[in-house]
Coordinates of N, CA and C in Angstrom, one line a residue:
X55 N -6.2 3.3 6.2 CA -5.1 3.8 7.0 C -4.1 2.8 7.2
X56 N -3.0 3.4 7.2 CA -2.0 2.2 7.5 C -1.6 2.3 9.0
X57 N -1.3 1.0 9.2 CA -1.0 0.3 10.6 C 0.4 0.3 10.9
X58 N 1.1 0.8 12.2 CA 2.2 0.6 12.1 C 2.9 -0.7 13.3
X59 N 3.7 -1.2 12.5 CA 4.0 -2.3 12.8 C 5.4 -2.0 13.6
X60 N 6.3 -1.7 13.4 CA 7.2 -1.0 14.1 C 7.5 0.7 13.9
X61 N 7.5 1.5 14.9 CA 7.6 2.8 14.8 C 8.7 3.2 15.2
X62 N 9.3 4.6 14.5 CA 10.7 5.1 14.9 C 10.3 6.4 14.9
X63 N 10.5 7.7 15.5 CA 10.5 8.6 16.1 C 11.7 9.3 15.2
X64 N 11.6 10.5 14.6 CA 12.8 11.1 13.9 C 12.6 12.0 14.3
X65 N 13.7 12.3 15.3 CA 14.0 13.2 16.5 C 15.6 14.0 16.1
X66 N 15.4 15.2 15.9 CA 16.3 15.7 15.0 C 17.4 15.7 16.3
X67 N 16.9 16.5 17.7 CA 17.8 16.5 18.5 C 18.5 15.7 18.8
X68 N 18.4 14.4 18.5 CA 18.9 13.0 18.4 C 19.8 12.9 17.4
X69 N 19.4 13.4 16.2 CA 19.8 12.6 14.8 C 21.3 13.4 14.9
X70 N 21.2 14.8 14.2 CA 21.5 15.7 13.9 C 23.0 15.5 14.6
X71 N 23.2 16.0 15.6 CA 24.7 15.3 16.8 C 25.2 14.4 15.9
X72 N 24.6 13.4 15.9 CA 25.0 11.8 15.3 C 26.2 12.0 14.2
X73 N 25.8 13.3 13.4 CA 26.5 13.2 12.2 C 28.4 13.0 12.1
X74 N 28.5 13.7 13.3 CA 30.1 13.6 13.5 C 30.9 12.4 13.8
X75 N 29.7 11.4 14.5 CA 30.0 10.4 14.8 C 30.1 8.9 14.0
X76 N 29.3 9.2 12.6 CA 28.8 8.1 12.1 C 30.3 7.1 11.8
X77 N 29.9 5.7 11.0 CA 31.1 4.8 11.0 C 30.8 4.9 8.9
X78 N 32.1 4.5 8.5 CA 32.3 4.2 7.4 C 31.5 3.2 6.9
X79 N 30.2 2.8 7.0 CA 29.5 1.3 6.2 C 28.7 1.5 5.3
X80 N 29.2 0.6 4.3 CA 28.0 0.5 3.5 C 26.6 0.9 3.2
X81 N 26.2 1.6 1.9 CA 24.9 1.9 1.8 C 24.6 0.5 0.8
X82 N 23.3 0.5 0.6 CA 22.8 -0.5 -0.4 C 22.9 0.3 -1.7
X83 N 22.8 1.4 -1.8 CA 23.0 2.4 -3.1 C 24.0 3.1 -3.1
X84 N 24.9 2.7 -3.0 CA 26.6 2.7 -3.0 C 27.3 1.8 -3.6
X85 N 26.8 0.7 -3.8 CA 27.5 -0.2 -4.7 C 28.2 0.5 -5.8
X86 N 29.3 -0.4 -6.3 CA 29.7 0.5 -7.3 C 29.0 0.5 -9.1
X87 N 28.5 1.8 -9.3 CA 27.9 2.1 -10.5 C 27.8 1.4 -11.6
X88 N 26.5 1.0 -12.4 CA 26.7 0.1 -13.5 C 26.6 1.3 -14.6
X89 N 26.9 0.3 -15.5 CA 26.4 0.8 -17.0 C 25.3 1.6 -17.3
X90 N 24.8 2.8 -17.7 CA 23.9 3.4 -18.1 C 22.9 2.5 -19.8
X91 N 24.3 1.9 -20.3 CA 24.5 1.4 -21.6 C 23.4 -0.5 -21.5
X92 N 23.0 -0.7 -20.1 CA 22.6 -2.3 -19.4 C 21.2 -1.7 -19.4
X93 N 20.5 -0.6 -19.4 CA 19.1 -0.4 -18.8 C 18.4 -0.6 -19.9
X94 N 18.2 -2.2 -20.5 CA 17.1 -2.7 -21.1 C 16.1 -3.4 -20.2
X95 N 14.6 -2.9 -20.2 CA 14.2 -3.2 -19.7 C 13.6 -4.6 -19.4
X96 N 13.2 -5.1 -18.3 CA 13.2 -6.4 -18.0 C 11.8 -6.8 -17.4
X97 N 11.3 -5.9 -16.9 CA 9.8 -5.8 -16.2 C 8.5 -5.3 -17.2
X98 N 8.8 -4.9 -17.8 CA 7.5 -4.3 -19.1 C 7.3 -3.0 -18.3
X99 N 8.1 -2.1 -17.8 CA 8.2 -0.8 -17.2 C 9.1 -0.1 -17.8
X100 N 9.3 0.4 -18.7 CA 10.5 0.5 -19.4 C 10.6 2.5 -19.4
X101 N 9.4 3.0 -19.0 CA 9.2 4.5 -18.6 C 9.2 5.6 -19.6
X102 N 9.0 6.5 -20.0 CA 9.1 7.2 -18.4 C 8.1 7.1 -17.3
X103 N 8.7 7.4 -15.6 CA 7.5 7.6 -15.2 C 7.7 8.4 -13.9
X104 N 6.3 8.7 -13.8 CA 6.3 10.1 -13.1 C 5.5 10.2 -11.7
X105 N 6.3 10.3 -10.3 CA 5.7 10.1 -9.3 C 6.2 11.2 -8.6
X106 N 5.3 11.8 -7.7 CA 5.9 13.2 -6.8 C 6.0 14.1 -7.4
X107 N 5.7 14.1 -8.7 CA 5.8 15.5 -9.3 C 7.0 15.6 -10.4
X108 N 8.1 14.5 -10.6 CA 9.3 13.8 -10.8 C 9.2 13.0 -12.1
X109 N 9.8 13.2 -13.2 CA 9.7 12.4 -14.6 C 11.1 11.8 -14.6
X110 N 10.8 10.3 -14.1 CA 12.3 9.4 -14.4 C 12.0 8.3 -15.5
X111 N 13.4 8.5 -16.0 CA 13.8 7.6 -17.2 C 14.5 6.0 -16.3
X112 N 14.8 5.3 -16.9 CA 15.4 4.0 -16.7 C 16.7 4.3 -16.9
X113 N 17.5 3.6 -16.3 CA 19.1 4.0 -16.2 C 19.6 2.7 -15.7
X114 N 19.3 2.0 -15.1 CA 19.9 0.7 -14.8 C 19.1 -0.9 -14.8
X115 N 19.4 -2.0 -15.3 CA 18.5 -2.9 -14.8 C 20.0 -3.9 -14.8
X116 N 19.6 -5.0 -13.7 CA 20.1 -6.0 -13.6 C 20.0 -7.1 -14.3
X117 N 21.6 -7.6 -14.5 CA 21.2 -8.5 -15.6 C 20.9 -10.3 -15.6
X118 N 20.2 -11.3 -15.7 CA 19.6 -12.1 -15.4 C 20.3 -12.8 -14.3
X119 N 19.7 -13.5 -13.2 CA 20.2 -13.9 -12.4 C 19.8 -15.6 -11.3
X120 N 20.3 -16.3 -10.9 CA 20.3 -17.3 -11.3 C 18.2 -17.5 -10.0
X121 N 18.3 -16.9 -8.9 CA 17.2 -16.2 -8.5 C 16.0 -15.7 -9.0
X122 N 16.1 -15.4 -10.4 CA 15.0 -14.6 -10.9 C 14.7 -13.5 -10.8
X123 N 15.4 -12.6 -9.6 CA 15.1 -11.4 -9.6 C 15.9 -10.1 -9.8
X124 N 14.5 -9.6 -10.2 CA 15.0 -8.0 -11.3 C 15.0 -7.2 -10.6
X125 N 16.0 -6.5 -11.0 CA 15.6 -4.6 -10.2 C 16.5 -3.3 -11.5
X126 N 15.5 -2.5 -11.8 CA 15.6 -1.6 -12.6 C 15.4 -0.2 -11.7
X127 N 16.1 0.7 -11.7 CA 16.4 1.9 -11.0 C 16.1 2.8 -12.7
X128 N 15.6 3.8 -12.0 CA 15.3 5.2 -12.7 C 15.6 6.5 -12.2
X129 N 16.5 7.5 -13.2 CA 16.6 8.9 -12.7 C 16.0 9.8 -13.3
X130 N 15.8 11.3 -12.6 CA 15.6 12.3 -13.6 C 16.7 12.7 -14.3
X131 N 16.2 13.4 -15.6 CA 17.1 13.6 -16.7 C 18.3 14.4 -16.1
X132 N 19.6 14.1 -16.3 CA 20.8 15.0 -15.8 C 21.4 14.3 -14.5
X133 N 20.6 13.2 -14.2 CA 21.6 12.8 -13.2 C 22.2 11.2 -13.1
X134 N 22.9 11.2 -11.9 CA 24.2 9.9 -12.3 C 23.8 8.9 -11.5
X135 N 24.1 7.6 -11.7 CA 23.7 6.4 -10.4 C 24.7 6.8 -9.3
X136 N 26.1 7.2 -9.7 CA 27.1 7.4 -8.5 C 26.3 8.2 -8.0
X137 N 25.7 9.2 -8.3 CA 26.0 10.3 -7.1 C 24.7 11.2 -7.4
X138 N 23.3 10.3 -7.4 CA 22.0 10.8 -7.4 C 21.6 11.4 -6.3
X139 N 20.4 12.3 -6.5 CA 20.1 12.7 -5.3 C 18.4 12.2 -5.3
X140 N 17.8 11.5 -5.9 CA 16.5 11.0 -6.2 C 16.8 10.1 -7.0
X141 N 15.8 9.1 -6.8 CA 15.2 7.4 -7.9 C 14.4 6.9 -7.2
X142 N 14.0 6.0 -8.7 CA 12.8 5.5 -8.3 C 13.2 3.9 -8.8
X143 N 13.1 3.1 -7.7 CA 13.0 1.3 -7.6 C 12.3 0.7 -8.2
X144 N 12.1 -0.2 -8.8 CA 11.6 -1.3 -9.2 C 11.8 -2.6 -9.5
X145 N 11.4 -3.5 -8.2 CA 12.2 -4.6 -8.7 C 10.8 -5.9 -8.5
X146 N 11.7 -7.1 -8.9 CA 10.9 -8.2 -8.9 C 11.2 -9.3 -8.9
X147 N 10.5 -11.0 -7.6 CA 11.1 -11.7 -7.3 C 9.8 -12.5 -7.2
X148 N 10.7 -14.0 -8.4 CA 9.6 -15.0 -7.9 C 9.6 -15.5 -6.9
X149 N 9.2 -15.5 -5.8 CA 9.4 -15.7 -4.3 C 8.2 -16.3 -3.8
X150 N 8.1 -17.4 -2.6 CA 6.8 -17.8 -2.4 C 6.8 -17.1 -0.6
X151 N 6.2 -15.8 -0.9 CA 7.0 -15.2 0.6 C 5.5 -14.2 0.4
X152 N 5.3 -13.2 1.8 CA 4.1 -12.4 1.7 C 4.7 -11.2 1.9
X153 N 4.6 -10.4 1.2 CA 4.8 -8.8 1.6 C 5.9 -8.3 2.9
X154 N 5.0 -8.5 3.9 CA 5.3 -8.4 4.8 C 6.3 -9.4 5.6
X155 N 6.2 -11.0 5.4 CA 7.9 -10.6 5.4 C 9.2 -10.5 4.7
X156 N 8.9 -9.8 3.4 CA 10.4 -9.5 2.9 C 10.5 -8.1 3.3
X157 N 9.3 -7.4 3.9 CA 9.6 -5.8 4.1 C 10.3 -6.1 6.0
X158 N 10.0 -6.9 6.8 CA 10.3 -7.5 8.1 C 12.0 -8.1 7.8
X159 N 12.3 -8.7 6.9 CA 13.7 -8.7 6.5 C 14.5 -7.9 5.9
X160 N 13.8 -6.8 5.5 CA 15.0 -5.7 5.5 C 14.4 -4.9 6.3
X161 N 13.8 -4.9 7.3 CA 13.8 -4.5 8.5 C 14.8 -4.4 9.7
X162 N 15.1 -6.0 10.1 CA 16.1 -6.5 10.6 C 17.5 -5.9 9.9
X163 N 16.9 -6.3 8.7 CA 18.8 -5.2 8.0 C 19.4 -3.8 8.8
X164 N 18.5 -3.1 8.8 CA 18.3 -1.7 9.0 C 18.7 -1.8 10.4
X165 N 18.5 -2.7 11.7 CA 18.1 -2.6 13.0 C 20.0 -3.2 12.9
X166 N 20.0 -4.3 12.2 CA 21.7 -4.6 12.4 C 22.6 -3.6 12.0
X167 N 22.3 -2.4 11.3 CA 22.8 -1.7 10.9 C 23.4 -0.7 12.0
X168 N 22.4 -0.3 12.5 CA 22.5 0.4 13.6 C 22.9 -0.2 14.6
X169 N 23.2 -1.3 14.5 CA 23.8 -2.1 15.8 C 25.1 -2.0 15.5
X170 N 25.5 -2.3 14.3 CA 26.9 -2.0 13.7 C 27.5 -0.6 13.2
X171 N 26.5 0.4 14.0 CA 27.5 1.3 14.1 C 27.0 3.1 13.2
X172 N 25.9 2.4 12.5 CA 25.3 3.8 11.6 C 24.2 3.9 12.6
X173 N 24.6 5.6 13.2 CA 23.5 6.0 14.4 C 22.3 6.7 13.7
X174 N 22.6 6.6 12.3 CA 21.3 7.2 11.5 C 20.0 6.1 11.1
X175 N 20.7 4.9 10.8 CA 20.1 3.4 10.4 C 18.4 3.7 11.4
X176 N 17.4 3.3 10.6 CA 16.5 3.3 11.5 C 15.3 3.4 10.4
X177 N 14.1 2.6 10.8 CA 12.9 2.5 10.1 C 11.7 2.6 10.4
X178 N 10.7 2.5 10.0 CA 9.3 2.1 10.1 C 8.4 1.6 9.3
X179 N 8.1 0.0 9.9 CA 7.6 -0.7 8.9 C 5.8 -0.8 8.9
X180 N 5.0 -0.7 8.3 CA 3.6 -0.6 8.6 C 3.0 -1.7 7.0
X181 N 1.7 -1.6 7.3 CA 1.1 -2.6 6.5 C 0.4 -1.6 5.7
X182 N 0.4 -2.1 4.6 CA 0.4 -1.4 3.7 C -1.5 -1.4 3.4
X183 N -2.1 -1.0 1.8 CA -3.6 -1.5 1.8 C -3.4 -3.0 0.5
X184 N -4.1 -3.4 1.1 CA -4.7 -5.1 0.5 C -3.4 -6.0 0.5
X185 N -3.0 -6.2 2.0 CA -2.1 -7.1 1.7 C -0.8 -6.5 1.5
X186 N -0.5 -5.1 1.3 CA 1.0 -4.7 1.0 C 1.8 -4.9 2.4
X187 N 2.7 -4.4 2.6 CA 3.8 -3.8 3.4 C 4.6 -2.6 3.0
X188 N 4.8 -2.0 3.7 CA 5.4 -0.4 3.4 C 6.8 -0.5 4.7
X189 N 8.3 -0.1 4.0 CA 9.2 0.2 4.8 C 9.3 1.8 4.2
X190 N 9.9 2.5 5.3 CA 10.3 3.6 5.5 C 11.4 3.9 6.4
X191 N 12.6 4.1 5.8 CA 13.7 4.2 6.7 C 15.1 5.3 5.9
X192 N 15.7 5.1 6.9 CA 17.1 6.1 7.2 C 18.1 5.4 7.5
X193 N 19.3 5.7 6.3 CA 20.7 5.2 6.6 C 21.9 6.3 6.4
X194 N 23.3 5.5 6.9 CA 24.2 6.9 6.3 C 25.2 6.3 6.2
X195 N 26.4 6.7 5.6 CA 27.8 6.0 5.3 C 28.0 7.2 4.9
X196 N 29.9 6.8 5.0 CA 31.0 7.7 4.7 C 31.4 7.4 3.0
X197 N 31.3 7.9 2.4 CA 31.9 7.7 0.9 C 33.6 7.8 1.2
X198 N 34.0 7.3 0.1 CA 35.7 6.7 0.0 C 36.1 8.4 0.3
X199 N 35.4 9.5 -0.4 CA 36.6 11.0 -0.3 C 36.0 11.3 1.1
X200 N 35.7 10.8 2.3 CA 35.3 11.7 3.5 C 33.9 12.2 3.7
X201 N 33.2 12.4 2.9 CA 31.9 13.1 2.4 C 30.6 12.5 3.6
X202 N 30.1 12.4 4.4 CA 28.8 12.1 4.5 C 27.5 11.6 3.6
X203 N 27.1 10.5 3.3 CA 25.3 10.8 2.7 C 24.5 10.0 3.4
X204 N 23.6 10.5 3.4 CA 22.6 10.2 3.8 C 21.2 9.9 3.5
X205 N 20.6 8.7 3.5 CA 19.7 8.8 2.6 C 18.7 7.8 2.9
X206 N 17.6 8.5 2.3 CA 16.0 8.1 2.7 C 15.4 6.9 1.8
X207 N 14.3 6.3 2.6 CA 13.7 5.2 1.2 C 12.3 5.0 1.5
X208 N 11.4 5.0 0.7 CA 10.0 4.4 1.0 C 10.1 3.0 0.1
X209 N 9.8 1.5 0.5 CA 10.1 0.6 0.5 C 8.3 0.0 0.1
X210 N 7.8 0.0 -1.3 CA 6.3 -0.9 -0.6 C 6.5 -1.8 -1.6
X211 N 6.1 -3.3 -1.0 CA 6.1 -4.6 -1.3 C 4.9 -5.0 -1.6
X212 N 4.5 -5.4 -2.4 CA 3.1 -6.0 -2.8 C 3.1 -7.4 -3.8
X213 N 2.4 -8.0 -3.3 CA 1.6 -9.7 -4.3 C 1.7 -9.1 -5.8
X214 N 2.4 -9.7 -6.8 CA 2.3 -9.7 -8.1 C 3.1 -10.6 -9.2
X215 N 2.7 -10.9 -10.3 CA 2.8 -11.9 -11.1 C 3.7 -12.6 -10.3
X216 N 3.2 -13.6 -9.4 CA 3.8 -15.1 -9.0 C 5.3 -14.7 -7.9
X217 N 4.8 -13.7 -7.6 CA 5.7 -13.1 -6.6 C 5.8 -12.1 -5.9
X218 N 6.9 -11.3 -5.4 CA 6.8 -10.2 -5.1 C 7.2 -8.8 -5.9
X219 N 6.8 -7.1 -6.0 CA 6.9 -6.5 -6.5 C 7.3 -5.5 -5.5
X220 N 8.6 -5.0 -6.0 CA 8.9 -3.3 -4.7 C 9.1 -2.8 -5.8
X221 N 8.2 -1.5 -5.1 CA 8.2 -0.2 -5.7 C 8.8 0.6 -4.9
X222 N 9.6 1.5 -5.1 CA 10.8 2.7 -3.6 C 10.9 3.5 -4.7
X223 N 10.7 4.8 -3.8 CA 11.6 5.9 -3.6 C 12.9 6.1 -2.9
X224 N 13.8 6.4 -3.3 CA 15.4 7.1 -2.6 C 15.8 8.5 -3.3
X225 N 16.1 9.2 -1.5 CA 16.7 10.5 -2.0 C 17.9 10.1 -0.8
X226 N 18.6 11.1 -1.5 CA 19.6 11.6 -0.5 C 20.6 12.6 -0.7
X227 N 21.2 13.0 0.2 CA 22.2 14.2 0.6 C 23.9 14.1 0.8
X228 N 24.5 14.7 0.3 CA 25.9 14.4 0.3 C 26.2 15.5 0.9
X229 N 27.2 15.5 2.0 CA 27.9 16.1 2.8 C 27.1 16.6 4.4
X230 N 27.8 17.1 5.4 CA 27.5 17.5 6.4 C 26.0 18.7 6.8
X231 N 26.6 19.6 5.9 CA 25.3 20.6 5.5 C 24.6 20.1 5.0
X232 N 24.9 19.8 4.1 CA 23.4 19.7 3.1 C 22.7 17.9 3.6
X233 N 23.2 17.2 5.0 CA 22.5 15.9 5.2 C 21.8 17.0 6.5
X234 N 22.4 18.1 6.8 CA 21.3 18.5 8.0 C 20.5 18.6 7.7
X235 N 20.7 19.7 6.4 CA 19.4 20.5 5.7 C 18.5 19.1 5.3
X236 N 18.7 18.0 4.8 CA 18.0 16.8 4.5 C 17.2 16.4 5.8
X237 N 17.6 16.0 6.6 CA 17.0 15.5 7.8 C 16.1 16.4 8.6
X238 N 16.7 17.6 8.2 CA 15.4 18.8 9.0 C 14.2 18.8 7.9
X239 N 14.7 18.6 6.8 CA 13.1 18.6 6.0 C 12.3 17.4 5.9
X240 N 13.2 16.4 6.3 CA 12.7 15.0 6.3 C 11.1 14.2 7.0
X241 N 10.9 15.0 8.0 CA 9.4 14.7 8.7 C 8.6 14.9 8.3
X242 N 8.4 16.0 7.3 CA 7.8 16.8 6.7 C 7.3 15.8 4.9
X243 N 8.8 16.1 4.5 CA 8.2 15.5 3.0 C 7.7 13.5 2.8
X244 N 8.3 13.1 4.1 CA 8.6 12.0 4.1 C 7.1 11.4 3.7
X245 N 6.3 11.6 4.5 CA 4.7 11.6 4.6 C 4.2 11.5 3.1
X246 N 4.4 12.3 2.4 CA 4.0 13.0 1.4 C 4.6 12.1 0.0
X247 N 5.7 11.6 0.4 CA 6.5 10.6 -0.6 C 6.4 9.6 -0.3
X248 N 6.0 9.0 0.6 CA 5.2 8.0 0.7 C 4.2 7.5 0.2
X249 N 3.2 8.5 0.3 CA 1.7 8.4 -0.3 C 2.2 8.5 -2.0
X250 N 2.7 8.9 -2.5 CA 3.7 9.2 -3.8 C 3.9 7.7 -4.1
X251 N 4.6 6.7 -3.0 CA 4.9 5.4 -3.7 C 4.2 4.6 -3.8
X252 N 3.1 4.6 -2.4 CA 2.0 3.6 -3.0 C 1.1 3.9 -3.8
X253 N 0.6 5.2 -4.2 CA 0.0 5.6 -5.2 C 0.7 5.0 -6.8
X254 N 2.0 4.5 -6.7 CA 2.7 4.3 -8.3 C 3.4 2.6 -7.9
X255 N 1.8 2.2 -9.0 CA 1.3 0.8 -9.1 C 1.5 0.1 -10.5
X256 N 3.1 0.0 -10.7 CA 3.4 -0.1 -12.3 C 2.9 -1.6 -12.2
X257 N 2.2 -2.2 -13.4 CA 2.1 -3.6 -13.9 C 3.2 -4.3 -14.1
X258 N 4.0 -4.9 -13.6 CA 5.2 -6.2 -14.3 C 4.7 -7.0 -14.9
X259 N 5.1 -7.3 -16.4 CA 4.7 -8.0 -16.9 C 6.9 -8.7 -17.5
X260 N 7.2 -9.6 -16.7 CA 8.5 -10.1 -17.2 C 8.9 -10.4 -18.3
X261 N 10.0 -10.0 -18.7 CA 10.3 -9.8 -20.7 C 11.5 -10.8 -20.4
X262 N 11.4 -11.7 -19.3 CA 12.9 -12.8 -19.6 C 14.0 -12.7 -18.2

């Protein structure tokens, strides 16, 4: 069973209001889009692969960096890094750090977020099994045309080849309607895609 280390309550009567008010910032999956043409793989995960019921291909990896660490994103077939509405993370860092706290520092991300202004920003961090850590959280920003998105992550961190390995899910919702309809189903599937991420335990094996 997992332990929760910090808890957040997703209280729609709360949330929901919020939408009209949110501020223009930053998502971390908003950056602006790479190359579809860069997704050689870097981790020995190269895919497909299939979690929740979901067959994603590779579609992005980063390219070497002076840190060592990789992150490769995957979509299902037909859709764009701009403007996905599902993927699946995978990244990796030679780091001499435990789980728990690099899942505790983007913890804090998430809590400054909300300080600065996104009334959606909010998480829950818990320990994962053998040593993992698990984030689960909620953000939102305004895209450049006016639009709302909103969007979800399961975040789990675990010990692997000489560092750390995140495995995540991210969905999300674009516009007003369709972030309601998102956050009203959100209590529900959230649970369930969760168990979805720690269940999908790719091997990294580093190709450079």
């Amino acid at each position: 069973m997992q332990n929760r280390i910090s808890r957040w309550p997703l209280l729609l009567a709360l949330l929901l209001p919020s939408l009209q008010a949110l501020q223009a910032l930053p998502a971390h999956a908003l950056e602006p889009a790479a190359s579809a043409a860069s997704a050689q793989d870097r981790l020995g995960v190269a895919g497909p692969q299939q979690v929740a019921g979901q067959v994603y291909r590779l579609a992005f990896v980063t390219p070497p960096s002076a840190n060592g660490h990789v992150l490769q994103e995957y979509l299902p077939a037909g859709q764009q890094l701009e403007s996905y509405t599902e993927m699946l993370l995978l990244s990796h860092v030679p780091v001499q750090a435990t789980p728990l706290q690099l899942a505790q520092h983007k913890y804090q991300e998430i809590q400054a977020r909300r300080s600065g202004g996104d009334a959606l920003a909010n998480g829950e961090l818990l320990e994962g099994p053998d040593g993992s850590a698990v984030l689960d959280f909620v953000m939102s920003a305004t895209l450049p045309d006016g639009r709302l998105v909103v969007e979800w992550n399961a975040y789990h961190y675990r010990q692997q080849a000489a560092g750390i390995t995140l495995t995540a899910l991210s969905r999300r919702a674009y516009g007003d309607e369709a972030a309601t309809t998102f956050l009203r189903g959100l209590k529900q599937r959230r649970l369930v895609d969760r168990e979805a991420v720690l269940a999908w335990l790719p091997t990294v094996q580093r190709q450079g």
